[in-house]
């Protein structure tokens, strides 16, 4: 299967640079995966497609203000460090610019020395491992000195940092937001609960893969990044009961989907579990853990387009994206949403 098969034309003007005023007023495309039929709604209408007893699965990860600007101590060169993954204690996997300036033993200082980082390991594609030294609480220093690591296709400054967090974010650890969840408001979630729909929490900390393009020509040759996930016993129990009652499991986002499918493939059911997953879902694979997916519109030739194509069929997805561009939907992180039912 060729990566080029998942390409599509997109005018840059359709890439949303800022979030719309009201989260739940974004547009919502409904895609029937059986027929390929497309209809147009607004996100607040999602409640009409959920029934009592269904489970809506949300990823409650919280984005770290993980972009730090510092100085290399010896040369005072400006260094940008993006924290990606906490590997052990105070050691972090980071994406560094310019990476060629950082070697093992080099130190980078942030906030006039409030926070320092010593390079302990050099890896490919701009990756460096740093051990951080500081006085106080690390995450409080990040809040003080760091900024949100917005995707490279967003060129506007974000006025309100919280607009790159879901309203239910609580578990710190992501390098990027689970963007399908950005459309929900607390009020909409309350209405969904009142209708008798389960709100089920999972955690997946979004990592480096969000920033990496697919560089191989054959889909099957791509090596997926790994990300840390948690599925609690309580969430697993609710999901198993949903299945027993012949109700639907609706994942909010590809990150929630990756958690559920990882666990389901391991055990044939939902079970308390945690660890790292490098699951890569693309057409030809069955996705048995969910019945529907709420997602955004993804980059051409990305692993996320491949994932939604596995769920809805590549022809259906490519046709839906063609309609979305014609109807001038907003694309990517701050863009509009799709519900695959």
XYZ file of N, CA and C in Angstrom, residues 86 104-106 148 175 232 256 260 322 331:
33
model
N 9.013 12.034 29.351
C 9.777 11.853 30.574
C 10.195 10.390 30.655
N 26.738 15.688 23.794
C 26.740 15.135 25.155
C 27.597 16.008 26.070
N 27.037 16.363 27.215
C 27.739 17.184 28.184
C 27.419 18.662 28.103
N 26.841 19.118 26.984
C 26.479 20.529 26.844
C 25.329 20.876 27.790
N 3.004 26.793 25.023
C 2.371 25.652 24.356
C 3.092 25.320 23.048
N 2.847 16.310 24.536
C 3.549 17.315 23.740
C 2.603 17.979 22.748
N -8.031 2.547 33.062
C -8.317 2.151 34.448
C -9.280 0.975 34.497
N -7.602 8.234 21.739
C -8.475 7.325 22.501
C -8.604 5.988 21.775
N -7.796 2.097 23.197
C -8.809 1.044 23.223
C -8.419 -0.148 22.358
N -12.572 15.399 0.097
C -12.816 16.193 -1.121
C -14.018 17.116 -0.922
N -9.434 22.933 8.644
C -8.648 21.711 8.794
C -7.664 21.780 9.961
